[in-house]
XYZ file of C-alpha atoms in Angstrom:
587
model
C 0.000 0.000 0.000
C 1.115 3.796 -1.060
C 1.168 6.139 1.617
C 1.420 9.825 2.225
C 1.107 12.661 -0.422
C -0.389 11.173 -3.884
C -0.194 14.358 -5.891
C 3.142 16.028 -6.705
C 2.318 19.075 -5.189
C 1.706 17.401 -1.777
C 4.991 15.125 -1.760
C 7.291 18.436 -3.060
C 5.792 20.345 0.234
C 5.644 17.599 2.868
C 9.370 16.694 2.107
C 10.508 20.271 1.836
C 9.019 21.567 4.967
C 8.260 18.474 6.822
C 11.198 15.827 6.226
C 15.172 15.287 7.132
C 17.254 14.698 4.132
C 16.286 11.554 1.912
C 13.881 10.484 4.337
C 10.638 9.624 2.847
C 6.499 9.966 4.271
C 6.949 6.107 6.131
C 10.130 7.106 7.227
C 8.844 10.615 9.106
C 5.672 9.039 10.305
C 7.583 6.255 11.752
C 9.678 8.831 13.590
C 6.696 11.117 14.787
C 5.249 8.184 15.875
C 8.284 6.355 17.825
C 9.474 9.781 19.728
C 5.532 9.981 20.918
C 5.037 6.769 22.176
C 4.288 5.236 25.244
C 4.367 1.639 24.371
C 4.700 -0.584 21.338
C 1.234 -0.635 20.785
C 0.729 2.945 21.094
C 3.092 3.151 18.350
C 1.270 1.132 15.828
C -1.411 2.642 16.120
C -0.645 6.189 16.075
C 2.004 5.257 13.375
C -1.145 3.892 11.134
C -3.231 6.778 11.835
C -0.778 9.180 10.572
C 0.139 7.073 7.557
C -3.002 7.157 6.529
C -3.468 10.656 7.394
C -5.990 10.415 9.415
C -4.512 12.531 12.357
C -2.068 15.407 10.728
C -0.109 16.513 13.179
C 0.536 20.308 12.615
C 3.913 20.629 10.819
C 5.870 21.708 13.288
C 5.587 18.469 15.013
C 6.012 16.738 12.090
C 9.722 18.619 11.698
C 10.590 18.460 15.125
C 9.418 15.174 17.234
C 12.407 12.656 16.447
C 14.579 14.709 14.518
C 18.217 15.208 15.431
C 17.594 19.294 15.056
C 16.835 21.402 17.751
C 13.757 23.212 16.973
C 10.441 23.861 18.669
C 7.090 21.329 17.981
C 4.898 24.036 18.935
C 3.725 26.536 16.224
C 3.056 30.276 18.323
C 3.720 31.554 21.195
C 2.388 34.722 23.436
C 4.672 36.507 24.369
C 5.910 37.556 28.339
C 3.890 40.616 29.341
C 5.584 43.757 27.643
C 6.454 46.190 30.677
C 6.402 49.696 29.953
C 9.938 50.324 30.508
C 12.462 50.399 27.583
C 14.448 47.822 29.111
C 11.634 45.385 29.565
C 10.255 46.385 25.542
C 13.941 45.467 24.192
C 14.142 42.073 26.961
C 11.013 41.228 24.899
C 12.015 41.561 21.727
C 14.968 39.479 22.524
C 13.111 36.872 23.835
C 11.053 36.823 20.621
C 14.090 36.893 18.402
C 14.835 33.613 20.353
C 11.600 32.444 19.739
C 11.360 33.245 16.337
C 14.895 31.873 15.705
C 13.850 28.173 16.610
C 10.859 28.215 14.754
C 7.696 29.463 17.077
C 5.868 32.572 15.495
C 4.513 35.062 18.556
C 1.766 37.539 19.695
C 2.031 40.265 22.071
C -0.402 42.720 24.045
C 1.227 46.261 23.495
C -1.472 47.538 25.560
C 0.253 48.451 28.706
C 2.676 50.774 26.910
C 1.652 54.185 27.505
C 0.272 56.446 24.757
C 1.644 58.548 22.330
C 2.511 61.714 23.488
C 2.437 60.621 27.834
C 5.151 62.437 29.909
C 7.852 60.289 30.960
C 8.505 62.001 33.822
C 12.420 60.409 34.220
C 13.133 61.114 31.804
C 11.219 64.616 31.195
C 10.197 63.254 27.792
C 7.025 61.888 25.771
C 6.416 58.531 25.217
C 5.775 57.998 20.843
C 3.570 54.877 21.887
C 3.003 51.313 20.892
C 2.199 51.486 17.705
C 6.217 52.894 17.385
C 7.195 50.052 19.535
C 5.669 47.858 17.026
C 8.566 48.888 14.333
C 11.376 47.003 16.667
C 9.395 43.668 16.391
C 8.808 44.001 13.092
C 12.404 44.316 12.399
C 13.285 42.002 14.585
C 11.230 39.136 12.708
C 12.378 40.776 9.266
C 16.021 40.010 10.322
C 15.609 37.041 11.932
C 14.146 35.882 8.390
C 17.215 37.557 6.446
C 19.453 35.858 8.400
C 18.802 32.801 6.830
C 15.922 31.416 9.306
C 12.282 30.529 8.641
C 9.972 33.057 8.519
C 8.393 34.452 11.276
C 4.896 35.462 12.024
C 3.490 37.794 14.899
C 0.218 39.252 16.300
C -0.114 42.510 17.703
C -3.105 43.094 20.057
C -4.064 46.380 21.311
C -7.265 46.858 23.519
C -10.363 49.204 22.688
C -10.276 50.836 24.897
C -6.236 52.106 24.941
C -6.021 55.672 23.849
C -3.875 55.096 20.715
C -6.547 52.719 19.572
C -7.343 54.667 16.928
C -3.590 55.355 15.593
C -3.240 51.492 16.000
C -6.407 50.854 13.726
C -4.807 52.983 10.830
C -1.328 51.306 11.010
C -1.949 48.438 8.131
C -4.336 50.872 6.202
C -1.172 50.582 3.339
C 0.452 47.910 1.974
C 3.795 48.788 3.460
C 3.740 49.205 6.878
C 4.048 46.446 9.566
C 4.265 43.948 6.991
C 5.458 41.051 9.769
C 2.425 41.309 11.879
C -1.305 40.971 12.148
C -3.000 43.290 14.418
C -6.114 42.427 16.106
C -8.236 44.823 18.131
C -8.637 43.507 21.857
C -12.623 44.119 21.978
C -14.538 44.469 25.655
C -18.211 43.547 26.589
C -18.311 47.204 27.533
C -17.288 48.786 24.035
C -20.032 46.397 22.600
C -22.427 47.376 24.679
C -21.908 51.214 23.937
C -21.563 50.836 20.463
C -25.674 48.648 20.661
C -26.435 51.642 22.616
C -25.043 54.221 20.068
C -23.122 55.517 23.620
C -19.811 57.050 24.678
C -17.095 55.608 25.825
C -13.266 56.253 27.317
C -10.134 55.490 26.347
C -7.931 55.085 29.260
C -4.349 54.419 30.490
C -3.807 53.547 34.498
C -6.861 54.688 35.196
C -7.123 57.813 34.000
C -9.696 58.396 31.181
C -7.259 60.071 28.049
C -10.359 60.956 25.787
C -14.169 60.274 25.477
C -15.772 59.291 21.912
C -18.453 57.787 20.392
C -18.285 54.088 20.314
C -19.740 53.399 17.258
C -18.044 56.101 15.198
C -14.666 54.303 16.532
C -16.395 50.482 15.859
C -17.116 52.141 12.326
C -13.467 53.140 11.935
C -12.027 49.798 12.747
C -14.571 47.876 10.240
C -14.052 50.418 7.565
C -9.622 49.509 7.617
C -10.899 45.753 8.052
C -13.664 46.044 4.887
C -10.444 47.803 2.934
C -7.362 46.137 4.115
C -8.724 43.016 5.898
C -6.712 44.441 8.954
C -7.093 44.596 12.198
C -8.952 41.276 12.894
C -11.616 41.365 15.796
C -10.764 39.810 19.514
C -13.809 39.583 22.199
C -11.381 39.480 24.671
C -14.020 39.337 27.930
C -15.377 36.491 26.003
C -12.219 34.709 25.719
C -11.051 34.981 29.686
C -14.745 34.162 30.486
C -14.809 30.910 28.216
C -11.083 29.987 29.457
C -11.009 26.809 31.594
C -7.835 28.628 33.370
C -9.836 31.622 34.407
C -8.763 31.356 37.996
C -4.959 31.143 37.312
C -4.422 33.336 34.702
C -5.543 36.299 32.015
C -5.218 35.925 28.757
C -4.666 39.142 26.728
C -3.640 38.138 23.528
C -3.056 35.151 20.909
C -1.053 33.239 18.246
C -0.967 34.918 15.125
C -3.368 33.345 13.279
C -5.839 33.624 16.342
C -7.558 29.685 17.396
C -5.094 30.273 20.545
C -5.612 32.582 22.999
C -2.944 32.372 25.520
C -1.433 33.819 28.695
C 2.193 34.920 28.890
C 4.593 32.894 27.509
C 1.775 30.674 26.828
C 2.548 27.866 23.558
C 0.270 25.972 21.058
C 0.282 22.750 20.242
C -1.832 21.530 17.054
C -3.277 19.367 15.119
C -6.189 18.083 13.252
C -8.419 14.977 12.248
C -8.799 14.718 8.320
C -12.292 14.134 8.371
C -12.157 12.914 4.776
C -10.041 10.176 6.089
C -13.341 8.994 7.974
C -15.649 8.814 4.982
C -17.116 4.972 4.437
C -18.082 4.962 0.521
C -20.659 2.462 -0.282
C -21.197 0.803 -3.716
C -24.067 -1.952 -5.139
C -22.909 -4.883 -7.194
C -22.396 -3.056 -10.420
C -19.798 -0.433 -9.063
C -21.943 2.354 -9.144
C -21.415 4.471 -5.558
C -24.929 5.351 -4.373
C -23.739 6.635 -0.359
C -21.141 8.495 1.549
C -21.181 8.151 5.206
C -18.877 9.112 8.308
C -17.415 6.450 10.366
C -17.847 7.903 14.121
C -16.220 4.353 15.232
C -13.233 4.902 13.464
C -13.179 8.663 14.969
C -13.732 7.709 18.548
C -11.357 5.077 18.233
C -8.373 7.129 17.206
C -8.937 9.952 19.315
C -7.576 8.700 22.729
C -4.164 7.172 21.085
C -3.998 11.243 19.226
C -4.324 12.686 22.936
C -2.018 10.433 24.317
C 0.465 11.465 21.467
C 0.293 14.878 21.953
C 0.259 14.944 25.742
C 3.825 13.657 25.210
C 5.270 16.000 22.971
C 4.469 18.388 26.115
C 7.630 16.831 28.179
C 9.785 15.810 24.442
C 9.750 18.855 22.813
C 12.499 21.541 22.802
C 11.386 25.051 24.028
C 12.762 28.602 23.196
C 12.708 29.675 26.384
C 12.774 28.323 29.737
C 9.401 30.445 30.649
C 7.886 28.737 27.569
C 8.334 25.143 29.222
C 7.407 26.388 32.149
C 4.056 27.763 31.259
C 3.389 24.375 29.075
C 4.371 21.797 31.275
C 1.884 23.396 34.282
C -1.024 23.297 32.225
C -0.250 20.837 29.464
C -1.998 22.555 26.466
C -3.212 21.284 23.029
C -5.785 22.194 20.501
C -6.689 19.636 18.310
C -9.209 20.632 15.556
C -10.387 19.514 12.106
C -9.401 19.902 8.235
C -11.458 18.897 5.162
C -14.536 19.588 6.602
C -16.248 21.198 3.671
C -14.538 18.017 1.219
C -15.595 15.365 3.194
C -19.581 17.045 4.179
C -20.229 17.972 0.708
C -19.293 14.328 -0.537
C -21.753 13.446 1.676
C -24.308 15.536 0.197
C -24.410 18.478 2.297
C -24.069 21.765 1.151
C -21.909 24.561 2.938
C -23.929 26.345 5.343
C -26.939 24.418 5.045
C -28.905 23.350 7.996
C -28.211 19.740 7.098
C -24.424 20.482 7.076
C -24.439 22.227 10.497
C -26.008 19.312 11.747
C -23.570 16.946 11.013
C -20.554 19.024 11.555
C -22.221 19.785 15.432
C -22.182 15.636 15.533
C -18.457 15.095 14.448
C -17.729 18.217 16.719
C -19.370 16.542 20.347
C -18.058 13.604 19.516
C -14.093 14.792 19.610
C -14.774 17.320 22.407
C -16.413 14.160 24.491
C -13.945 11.735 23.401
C -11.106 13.657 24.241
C -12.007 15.120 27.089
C -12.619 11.110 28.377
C -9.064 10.783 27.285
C -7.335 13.268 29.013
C -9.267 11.831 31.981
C -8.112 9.057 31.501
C -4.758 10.346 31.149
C -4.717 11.834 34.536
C -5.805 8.345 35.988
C -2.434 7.158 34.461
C 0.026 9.765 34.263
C -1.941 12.752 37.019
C -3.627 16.024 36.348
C -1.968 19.274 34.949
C -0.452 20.618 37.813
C -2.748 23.976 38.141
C -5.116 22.247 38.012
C -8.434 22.968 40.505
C -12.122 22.236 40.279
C -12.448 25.369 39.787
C -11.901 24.588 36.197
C -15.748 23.616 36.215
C -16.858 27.198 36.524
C -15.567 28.074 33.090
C -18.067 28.625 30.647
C -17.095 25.900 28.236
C -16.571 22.964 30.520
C -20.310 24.209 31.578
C -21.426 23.047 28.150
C -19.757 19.145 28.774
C -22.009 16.372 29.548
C -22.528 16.128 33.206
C -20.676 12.270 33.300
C -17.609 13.919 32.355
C -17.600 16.623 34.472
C -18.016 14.357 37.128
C -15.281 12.809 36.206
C -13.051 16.076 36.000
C -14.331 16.881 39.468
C -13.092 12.786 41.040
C -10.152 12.511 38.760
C -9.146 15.724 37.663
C -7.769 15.780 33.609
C -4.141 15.720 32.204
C -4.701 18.801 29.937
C -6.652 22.373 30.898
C -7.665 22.239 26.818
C -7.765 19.944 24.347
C -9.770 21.488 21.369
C -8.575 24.524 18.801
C -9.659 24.728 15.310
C -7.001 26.330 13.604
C -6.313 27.536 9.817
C -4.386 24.395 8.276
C -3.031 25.186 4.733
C -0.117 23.987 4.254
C -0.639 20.104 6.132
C -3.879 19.771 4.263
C -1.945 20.769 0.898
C 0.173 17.757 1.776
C -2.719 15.799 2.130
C -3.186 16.601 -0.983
C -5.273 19.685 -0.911
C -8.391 18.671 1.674
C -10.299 21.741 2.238
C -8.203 23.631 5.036
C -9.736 23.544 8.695
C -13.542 24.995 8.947
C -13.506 26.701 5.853
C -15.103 26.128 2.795
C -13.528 25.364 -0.576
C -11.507 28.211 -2.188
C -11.618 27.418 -5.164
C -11.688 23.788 -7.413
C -8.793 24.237 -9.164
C -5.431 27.296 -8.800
C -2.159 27.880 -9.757
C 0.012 28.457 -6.905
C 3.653 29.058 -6.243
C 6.025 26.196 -4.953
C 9.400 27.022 -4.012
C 12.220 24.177 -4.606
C 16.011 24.151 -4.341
C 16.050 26.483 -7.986
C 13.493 28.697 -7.042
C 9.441 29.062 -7.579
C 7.769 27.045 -9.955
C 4.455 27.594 -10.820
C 2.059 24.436 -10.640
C -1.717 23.754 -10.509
C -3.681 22.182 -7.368
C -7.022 20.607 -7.399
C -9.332 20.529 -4.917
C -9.160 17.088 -3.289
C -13.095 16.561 -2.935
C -13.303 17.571 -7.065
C -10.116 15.437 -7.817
C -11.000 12.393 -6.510
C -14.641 12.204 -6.200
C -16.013 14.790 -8.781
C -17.345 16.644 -6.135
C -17.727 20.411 -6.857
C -18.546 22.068 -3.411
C -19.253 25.474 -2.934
C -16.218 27.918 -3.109
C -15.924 30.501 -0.626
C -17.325 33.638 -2.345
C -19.862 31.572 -3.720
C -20.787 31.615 -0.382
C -23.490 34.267 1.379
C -20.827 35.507 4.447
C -24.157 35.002 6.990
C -23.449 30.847 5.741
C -19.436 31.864 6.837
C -20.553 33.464 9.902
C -23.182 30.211 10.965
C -20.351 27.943 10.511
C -17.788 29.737 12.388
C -20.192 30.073 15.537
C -21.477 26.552 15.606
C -17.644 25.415 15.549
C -17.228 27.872 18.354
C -19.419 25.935 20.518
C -16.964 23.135 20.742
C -13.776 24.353 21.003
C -12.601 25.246 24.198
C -10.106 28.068 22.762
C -10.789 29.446 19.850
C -11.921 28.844 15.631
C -9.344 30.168 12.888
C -11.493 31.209 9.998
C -11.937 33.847 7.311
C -15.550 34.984 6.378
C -15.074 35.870 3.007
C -17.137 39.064 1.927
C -18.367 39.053 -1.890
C -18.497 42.270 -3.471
C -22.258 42.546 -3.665
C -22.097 42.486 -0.144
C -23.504 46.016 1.353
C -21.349 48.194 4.237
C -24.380 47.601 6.364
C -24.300 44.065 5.961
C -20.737 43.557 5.745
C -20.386 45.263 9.724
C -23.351 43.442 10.507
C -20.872 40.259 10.282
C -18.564 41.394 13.113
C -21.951 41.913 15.101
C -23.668 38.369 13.958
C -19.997 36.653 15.506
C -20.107 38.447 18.743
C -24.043 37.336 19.609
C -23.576 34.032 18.266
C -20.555 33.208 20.639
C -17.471 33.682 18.797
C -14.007 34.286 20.395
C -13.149 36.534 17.291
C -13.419 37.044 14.219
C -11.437 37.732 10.414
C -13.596 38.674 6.953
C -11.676 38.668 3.325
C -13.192 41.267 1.011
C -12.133 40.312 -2.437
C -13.027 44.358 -3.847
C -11.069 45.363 -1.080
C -7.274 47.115 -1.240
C -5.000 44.132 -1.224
C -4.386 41.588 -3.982
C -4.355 37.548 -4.195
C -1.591 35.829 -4.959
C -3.693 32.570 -5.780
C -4.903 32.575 -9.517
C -7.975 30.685 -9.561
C -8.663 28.233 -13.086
C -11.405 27.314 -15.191
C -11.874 23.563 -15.154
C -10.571 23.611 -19.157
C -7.466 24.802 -18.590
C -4.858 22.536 -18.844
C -2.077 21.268 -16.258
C 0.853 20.871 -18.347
C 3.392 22.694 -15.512
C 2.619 20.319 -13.125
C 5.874 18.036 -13.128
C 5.029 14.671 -13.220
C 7.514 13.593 -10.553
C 10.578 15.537 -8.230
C 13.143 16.993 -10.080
C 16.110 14.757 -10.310
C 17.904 17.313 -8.118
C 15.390 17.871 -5.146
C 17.049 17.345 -2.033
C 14.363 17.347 1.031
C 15.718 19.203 3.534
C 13.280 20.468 5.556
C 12.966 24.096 6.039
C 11.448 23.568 9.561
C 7.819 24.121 8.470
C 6.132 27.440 8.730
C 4.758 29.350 11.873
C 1.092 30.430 11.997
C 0.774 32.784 9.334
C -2.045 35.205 7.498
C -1.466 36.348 4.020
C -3.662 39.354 4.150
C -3.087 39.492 0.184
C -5.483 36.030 -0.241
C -7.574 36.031 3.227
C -5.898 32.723 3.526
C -4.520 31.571 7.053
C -1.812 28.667 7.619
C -1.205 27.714 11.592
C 1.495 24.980 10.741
């Protein structure tokens, strides 16, 4: 049997980014799998559930866990909280130079940095504010990259209610400035509830109130960049510390840069996600001719407690940036494991993006991995003990509220081996290289494209198909086919079971209205989102993905690796968002 990659496209990427030299798929699975086992029969059966790509780990693991290099399994990190002092601002960037160096992209919250313009009375000076601060990280992950390392990938987080809020909206309003960061707005119950009320509201620093406007002339101001420039992205930040199982042991203030983590200081991600169109049961009558698609939920609930177990261990295996960084991880014991292919492997089934139907059946596959690995990491604790911050207190969060009441009377006897276990993050570049599922939540961009893939002499051009129209014929619905409301039901149902956060772009056509376009933003906050991200095609910024017509030919795709390919990996890629496309990758 043939595993791994089965289109060109997928092998050139998974052995560039994901393999040592000369080693092939069986030979990296084999490692993954032996450096996360506990036992010889945990390792055959994790090692068949990643060779059939059922479980992808997220790339950085896939680099990292058994290789001889020293880098970092986990994709993002938060960064320490960002004193204002210049010392502590330049300790920081060091510390994210580091991070950044051994493969980990990073967020920050610049909000404790005093405004532009506040006396600095030591120094009988002004402060310029965060938004300058901003330029020394951004250099700092632009030289980190020239310097020969991967590249690097950073969030910036400032909160509504900071009085440079509105210089930080305008920041990305170009196509020039900040290029090595996404910026997210850190958004408060209390600004929403002004801006429903058409009310005031302060901006204030240490408690004392800098300025007083109107709330929804400012939520205007930060939709209008976002409708242009697809910048800044949109955090409900109360929503987020309210939902966090960790509420009594820490505050979380910012995330990873693609935004599915939300994580305390020095906090880390770990990812991965179930292919769900690995878990599709095709049936066929005597003559050949396929009359169903179903899922197999056996197959699903069997896998997940081996995929826990796996990832649990690459908590004490993995190499860390920075001794805070192993710190933070090994005390709470953090992973978000999500899903990829969902719209491929729904709409084989007959369900159409957004419909009711297909809601239904993604809120099935959704209980059944938050239930079955929650049991897991029970289980875990049975075994191995609880996370070590870890109180019953955990039980007043507002997502382990929503858990069937057997398993949180489990929690409360047994205690669990990981404070969370689900994160459904933006997966790009692992579900190219399985070759091209529909990535993470979202639906199908588009059935066939030409895309750039670099090799040892440079970018070649080469097409990709859609894996659901490839193999099965299947033409789903592409993402601006799409009414956003269908984006925006999806990305709050998946909301619902994740107890961190969803990665996922609501792509805006461009018959979409202003009035409905902000009435998005407002849609994802009363539905329960932790945050949310549109792509407006007719906006400012340009793709770099050139969609086909199904008659155009695929002559440039080679039909096997050049004779001179050498894999060496190039470490995978951090969580990233190409604001050019809309299109997110948290590898």
């Amino acid at each position: 049997m043939t595993y791994g990659p089965k289109t060109i496209a997928g092998e050139m990427v998974h052995a560039l980014k994901y393999r040592g030299k000369n080693e092939s798929f069986v030979d990296a699975m084999t490692r993954v799998a032996d450096a996360l086992k506990d036992n010889e029969f945990h390792f055959y059966t994790f090692k068949d559930i990643l060779l059939d790509q059922r479980f992808l780990p997220a790339g950085r693991v896939q680099a990292a866990m058994g290789s001889p290099r020293k880098v970092t399994p986990y994709n993002c990190f938060v960064s320490g909280t960002i004193e204002d002092s210049m010392n502590d601002i330049m300790d920081k960037a060091k510390e994210a130079a580091e991070t950044m160096r051994l493969g980990g992209g990073i967020g920050y919250d610049f909000s404790d940095l005093r405004p532009n313009g506040d006396l600095i009375r030591s120094l009988d000076s002004r402060s310029s504010g965060p938004v300058s601060f901003m330029g020394i990280y951004d250099s700092v992950c632009k030289t980190v990259a020239s310097a020969g390392h991967r590249r690097g990938a950073q969030m910036a987080v400032l909160r509504v209610d900071h009085p440079d809020i509105e210089e930080f909206v305008e920041a990305k309003t170009n196509n020039y400035n900040l290029t090595n960061f996404n910026i997210s707005v850190g958004v408060t119950d209390k600004f929403m509830d002004a801006v429903q009320r058409e009310a005031t509201f302060d901006l204030v620093f240490n408690g004392r109130t800098h300025k007083t406007i109107d709330a929804k002339a400012l939520w205007n101001k930060i939709l209008r960049a976002t409708w242009d420039y697809a910048e800044p992205g949109i955090l409900f930040i109360d929503r987020i510390n309210k939902k966090n199982n960790l509420w009594y042991c820490e505050t979380i203030a910012a995330t990873n840069p693609c935004g599915e983590q939300p994580l305390p200081p020095y906090g880390a991600c770990l990812l991965g996600s179930f292919n769900l169109v690995k878990y599709l049961t095709r049936s066929s009558n005597s003559y050949g001719t396929e009359l169903t698609c179903s899922f197999n939920y056996d197959q699903l609930r069997h896998d997940i407690p081996h995929v826990v177990r796996s990832m649990d261990n690459v908590v004490d295996r993995a190499i860390y940036p920075l001794p805070q960084q192993e710190e933070e991880a090994k005390n709470k014991r953090r992973m978000g494991l999500g899903i990829t292919g969902v719209a491929n492997a729904l709409e084989a089934m007959g369900l159409e993006y957004g419909t009711e139907p297909f809601l239904e059946e993604l809120e099935n596959i959704l209980s059944v991995i938050r239930d079955c690995a929650y049991t897991a990491s029970v289980e875990l604790a049975l075994e191995k003990g609880p996370f070590p911050l870890f109180d019953v207190k955990m039980l007043e969060s507002e997502f382990t509220k929503t858990l069937p009441s057997a398993i949180r009377e489990n929690i409360r006897k047994y205690g669990i081996r990981n404070s969370h276990l689900l994160s459904i993050a933006p997966t790009g570049t692992i579900s190219l290289t399985a070759d091209n599922v529909s990535s993470g939540i979202e639906p199908v961009y588009t059935h066939k494209m030409s895309r750039k893939i670099g090799t040892p002499d440079g970018k070649i051009d080469v097409v990709i198909k859609d894996y659901a129209y490839s193999e099965w014929g299947v033409k789903g619905k592409t993402a601006d086919d799409l009414s956003v409301l269908d984006h925006v039901k999806v990305l709050n149902l998946a909301s619902k079971y994740v107890d961190s956060a969803c990665s996922k772009t609501c792509n805006v056509g461009a018959d979409v209205t202003w009035e409905e376009f902000k009435d998005v933003y407002m849609r994802a906050y009363l539905g329960g989102a932790s945050g949310c991200t549109t792509f407006r095609a007719a906006g400012k910024r340009f793709g770099i993905f050139t969609p086909l017509a199904e008659e155009e030919g695929i002559d440039n795709i080679p039909e096997a690796l050049p004779d001179n390919f050498v894999n060496e990996t190039d470490e995978g890629t951090a969580c990233y968002f190409d604001p050019s496309t809309g299109q997110r990758s948290c590898e």
